[in-house]
PDB file of C-alpha atoms in Angstrom:
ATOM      1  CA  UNK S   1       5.069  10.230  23.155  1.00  0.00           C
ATOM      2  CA  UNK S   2       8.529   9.226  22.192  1.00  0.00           C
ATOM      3  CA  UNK S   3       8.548   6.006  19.845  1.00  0.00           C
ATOM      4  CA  UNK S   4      11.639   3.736  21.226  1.00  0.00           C
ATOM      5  CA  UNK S   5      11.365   0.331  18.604  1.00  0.00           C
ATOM      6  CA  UNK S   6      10.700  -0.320  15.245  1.00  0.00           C
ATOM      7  CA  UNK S   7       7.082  -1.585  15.998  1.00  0.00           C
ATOM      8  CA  UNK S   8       6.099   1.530  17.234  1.00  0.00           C
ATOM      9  CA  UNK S   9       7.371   2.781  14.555  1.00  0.00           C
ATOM     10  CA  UNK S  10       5.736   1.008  11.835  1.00  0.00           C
ATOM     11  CA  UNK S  11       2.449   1.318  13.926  1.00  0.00           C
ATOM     12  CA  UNK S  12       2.885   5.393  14.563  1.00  0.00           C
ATOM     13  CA  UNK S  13       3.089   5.231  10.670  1.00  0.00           C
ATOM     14  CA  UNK S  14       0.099   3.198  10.050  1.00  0.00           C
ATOM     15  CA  UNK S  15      -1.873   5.589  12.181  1.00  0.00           C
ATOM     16  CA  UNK S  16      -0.486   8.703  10.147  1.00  0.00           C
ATOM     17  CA  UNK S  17      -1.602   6.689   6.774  1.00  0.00           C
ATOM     18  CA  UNK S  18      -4.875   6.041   8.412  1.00  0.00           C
ATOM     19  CA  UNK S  19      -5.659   9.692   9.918  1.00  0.00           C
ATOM     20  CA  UNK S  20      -4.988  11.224   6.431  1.00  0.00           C
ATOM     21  CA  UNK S  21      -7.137   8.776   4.925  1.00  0.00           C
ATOM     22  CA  UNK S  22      -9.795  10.030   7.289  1.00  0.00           C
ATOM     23  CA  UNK S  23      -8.478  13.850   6.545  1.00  0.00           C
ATOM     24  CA  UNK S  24      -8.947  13.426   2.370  1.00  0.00           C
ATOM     25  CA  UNK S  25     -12.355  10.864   2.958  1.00  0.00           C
ATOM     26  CA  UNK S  26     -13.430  14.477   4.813  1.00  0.00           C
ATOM     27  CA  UNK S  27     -12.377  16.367   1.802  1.00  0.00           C
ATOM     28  CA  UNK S  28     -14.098  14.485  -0.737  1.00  0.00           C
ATOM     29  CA  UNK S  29     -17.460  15.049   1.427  1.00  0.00           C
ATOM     30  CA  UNK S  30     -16.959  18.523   2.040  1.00  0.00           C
ATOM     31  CA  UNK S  31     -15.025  19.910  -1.374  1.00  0.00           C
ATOM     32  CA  UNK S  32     -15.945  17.076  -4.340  1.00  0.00           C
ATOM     33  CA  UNK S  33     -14.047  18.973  -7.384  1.00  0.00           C
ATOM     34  CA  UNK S  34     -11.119  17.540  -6.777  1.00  0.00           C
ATOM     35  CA  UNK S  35     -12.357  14.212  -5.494  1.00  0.00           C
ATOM     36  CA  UNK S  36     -10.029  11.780  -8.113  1.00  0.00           C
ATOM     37  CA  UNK S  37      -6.980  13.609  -6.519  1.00  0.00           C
ATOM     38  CA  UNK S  38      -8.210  12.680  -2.937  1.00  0.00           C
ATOM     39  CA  UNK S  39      -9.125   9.402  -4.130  1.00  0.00           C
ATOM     40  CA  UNK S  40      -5.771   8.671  -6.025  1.00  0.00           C
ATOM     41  CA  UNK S  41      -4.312   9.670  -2.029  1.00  0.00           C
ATOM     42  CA  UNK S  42      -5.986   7.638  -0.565  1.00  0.00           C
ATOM     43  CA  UNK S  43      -5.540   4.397  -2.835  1.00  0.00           C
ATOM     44  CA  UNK S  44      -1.674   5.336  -2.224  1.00  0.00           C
ATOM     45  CA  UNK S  45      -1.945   5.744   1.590  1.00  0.00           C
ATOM     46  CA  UNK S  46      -3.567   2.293   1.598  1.00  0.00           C
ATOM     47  CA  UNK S  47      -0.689   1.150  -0.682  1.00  0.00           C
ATOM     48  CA  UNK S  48       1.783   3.015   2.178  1.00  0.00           C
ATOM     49  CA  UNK S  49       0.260   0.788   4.658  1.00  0.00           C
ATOM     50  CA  UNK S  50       1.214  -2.494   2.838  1.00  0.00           C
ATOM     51  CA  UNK S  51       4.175  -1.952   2.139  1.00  0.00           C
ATOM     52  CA  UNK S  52       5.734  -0.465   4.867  1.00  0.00           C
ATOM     53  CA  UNK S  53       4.084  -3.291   6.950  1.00  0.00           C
ATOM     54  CA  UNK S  54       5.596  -6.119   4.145  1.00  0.00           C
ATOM     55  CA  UNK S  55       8.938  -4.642   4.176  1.00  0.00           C
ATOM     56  CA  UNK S  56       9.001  -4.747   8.366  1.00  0.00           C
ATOM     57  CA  UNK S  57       7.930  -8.595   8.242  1.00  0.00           C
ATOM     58  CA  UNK S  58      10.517  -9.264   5.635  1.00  0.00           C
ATOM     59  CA  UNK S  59      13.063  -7.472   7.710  1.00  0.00           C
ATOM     60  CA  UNK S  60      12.829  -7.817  11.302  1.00  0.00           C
ATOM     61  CA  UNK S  61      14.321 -10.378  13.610  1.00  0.00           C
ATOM     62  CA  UNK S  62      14.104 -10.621  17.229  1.00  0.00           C
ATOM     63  CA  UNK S  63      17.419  -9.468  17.826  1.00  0.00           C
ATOM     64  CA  UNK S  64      16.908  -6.649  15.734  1.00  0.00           C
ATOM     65  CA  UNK S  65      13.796  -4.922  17.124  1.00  0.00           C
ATOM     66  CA  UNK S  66      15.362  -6.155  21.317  1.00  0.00           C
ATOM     67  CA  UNK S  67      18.197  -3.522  20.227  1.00  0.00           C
ATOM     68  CA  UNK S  68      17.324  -1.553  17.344  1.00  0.00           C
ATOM     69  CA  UNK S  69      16.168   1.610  19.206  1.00  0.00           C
ATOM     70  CA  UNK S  70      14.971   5.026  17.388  1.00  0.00           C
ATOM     71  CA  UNK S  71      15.465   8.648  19.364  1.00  0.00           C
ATOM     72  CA  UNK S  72      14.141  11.691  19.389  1.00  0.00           C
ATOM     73  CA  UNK S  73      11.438  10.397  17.441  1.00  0.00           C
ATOM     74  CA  UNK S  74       8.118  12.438  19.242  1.00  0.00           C
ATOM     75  CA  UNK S  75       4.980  11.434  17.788  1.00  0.00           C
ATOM     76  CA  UNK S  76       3.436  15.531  19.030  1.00  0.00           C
ATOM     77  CA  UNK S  77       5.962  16.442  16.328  1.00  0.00           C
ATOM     78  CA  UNK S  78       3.891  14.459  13.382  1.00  0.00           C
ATOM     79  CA  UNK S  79       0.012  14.917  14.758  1.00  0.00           C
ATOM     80  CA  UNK S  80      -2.305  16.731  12.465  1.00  0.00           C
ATOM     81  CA  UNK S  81      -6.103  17.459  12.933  1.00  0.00           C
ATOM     82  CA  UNK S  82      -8.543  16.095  10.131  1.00  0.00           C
ATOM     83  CA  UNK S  83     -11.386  17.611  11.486  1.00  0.00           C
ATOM     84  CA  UNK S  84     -13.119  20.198   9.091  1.00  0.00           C
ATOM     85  CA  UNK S  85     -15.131  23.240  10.449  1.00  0.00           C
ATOM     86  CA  UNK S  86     -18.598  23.560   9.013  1.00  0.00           C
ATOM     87  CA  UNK S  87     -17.554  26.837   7.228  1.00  0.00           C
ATOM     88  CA  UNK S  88     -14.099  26.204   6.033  1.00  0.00           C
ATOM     89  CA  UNK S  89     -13.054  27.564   2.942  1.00  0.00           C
ATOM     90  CA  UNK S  90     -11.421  25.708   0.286  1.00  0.00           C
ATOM     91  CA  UNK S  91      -8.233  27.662   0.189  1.00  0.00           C
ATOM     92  CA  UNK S  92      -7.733  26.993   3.964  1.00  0.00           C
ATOM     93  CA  UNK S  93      -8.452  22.842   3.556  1.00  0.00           C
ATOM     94  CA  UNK S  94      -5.532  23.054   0.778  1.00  0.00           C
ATOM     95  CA  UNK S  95      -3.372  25.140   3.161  1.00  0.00           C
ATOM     96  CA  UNK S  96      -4.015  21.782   5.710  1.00  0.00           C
ATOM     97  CA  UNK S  97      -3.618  19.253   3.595  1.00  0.00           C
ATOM     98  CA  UNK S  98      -0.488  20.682   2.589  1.00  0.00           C
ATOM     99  CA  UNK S  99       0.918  20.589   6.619  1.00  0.00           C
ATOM    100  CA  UNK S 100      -0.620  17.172   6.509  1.00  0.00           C
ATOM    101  CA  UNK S 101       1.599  16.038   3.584  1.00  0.00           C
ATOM    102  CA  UNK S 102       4.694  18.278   5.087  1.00  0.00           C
ATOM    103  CA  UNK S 103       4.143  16.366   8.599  1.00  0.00           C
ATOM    104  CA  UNK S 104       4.143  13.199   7.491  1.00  0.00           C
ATOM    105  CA  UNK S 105       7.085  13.691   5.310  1.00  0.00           C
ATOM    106  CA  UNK S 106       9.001  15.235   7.628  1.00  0.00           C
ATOM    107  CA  UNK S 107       8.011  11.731   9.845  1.00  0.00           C
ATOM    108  CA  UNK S 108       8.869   9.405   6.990  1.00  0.00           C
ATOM    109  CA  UNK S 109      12.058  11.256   6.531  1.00  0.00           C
ATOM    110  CA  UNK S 110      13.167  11.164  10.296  1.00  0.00           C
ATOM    111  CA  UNK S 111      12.456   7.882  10.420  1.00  0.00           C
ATOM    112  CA  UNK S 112      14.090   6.850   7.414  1.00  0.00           C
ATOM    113  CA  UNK S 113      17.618   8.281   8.868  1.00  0.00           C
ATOM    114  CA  UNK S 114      16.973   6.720  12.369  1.00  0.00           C
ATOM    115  CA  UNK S 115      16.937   3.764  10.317  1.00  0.00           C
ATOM    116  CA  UNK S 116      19.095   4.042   7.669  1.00  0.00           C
ATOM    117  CA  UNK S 117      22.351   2.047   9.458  1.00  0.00           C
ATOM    118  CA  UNK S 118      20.366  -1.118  10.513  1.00  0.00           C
ATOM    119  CA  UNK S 119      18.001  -1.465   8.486  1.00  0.00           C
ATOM    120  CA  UNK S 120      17.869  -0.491   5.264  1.00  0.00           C
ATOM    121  CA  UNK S 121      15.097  -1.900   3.782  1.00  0.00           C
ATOM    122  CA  UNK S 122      12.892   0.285   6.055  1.00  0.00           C
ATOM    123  CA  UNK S 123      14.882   3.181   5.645  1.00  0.00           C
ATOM    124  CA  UNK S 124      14.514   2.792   1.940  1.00  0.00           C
ATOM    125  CA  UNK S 125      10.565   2.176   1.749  1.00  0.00           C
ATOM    126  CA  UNK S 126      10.109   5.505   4.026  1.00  0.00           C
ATOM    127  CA  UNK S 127      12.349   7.442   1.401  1.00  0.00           C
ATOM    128  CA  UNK S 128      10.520   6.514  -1.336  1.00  0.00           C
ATOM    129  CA  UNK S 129       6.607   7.158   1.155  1.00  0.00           C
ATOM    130  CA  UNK S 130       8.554  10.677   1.974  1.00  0.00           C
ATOM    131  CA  UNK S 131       9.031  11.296  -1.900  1.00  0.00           C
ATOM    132  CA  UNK S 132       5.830  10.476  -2.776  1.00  0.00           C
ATOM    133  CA  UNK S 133       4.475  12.824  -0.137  1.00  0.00           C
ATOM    134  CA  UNK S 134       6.834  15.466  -2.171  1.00  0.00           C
ATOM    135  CA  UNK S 135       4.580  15.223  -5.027  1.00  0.00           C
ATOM    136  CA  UNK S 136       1.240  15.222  -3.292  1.00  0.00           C
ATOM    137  CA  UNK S 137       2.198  18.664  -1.708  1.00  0.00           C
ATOM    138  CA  UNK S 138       3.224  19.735  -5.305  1.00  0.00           C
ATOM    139  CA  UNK S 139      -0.149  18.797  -6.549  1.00  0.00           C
ATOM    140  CA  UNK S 140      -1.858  20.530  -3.681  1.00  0.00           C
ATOM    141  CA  UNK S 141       0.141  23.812  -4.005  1.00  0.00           C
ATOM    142  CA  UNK S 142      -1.385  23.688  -7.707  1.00  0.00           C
ATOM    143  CA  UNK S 143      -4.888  23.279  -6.747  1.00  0.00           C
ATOM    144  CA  UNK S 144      -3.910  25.627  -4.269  1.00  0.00           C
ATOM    145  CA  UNK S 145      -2.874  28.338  -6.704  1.00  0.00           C
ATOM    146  CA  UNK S 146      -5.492  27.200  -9.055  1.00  0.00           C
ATOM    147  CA  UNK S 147      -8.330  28.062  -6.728  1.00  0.00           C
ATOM    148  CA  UNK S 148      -6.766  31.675  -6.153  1.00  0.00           C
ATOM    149  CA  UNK S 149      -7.222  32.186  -9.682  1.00  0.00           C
ATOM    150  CA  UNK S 150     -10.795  30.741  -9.284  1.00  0.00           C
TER     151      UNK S 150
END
């Protein structure tokens, strides 16, 4: 589905923030070592949610979101599974959760340039979601590595 206004927007990354909630909630169940990591995630993808949501309400005018139109924006492109197989491995949950944390960058990012010449307050607030994602996947490639040690 291609996302055309800011709305959608804002809502496709609501729904991103709310699936990987779901995706680390599933982790925490499943894999508990690690649980204050997936728990710090998820207290920040909450956070996302307000404040992506804030900054749109601050921001947007009628006249804005009637013309303000983002392309080549295809949700398929940003879609992960959070679904866990009864016998998955540890090592393969990190490799996810580190495509999780790539996708939604890589949306935050996109969506961040799309916006960058109208509105900037958007475009800045998905820059700084995007960097944060950065981090996460740092911090998952060292569990990662960690648990090949292990």
């Amino acid at each position: 589905m291609k996302l055309n206004t800011t709305s959608a927007i804002i809502s496709f990354a609501k729904e991103l923030e709310e699936n990987s909630i779901k995706y680390y909630e599933n982790l925490i169940q499943k894999f508990p070592q690690d649980k204050e990591t997936f728990l710090a995630f998820i207290k920040e993808n909450k956070k996302n949610i307000i404040s992506i949501q804030r900054v749109y309400y601050e921001v947007i005018t009628d006249a804005i979101e009637g013309c303000f139109s983002f392309e080549g924006l295809d949700t398929g492109n940003y879609k992960f599974k959070t679904e866990l197989t009864e016998n998955i491995r540890y090592l393969n949950v990190l490799k996810m959760a580190i495509k999780v944390e790539e996708k939604v960058q890589k949306f935050y990012l996109d969506a961040a340039k799309e916006s960058k010449s109208l509105m900037a307050d958007i475009s800045r607030a998905f820059e700084r979601i995007a960097k944060k994602r950065d981090k996460r996947k740092i911090q998952l490639e060292s569990l990662y590595n960690k648990s090949m040690v292990n």
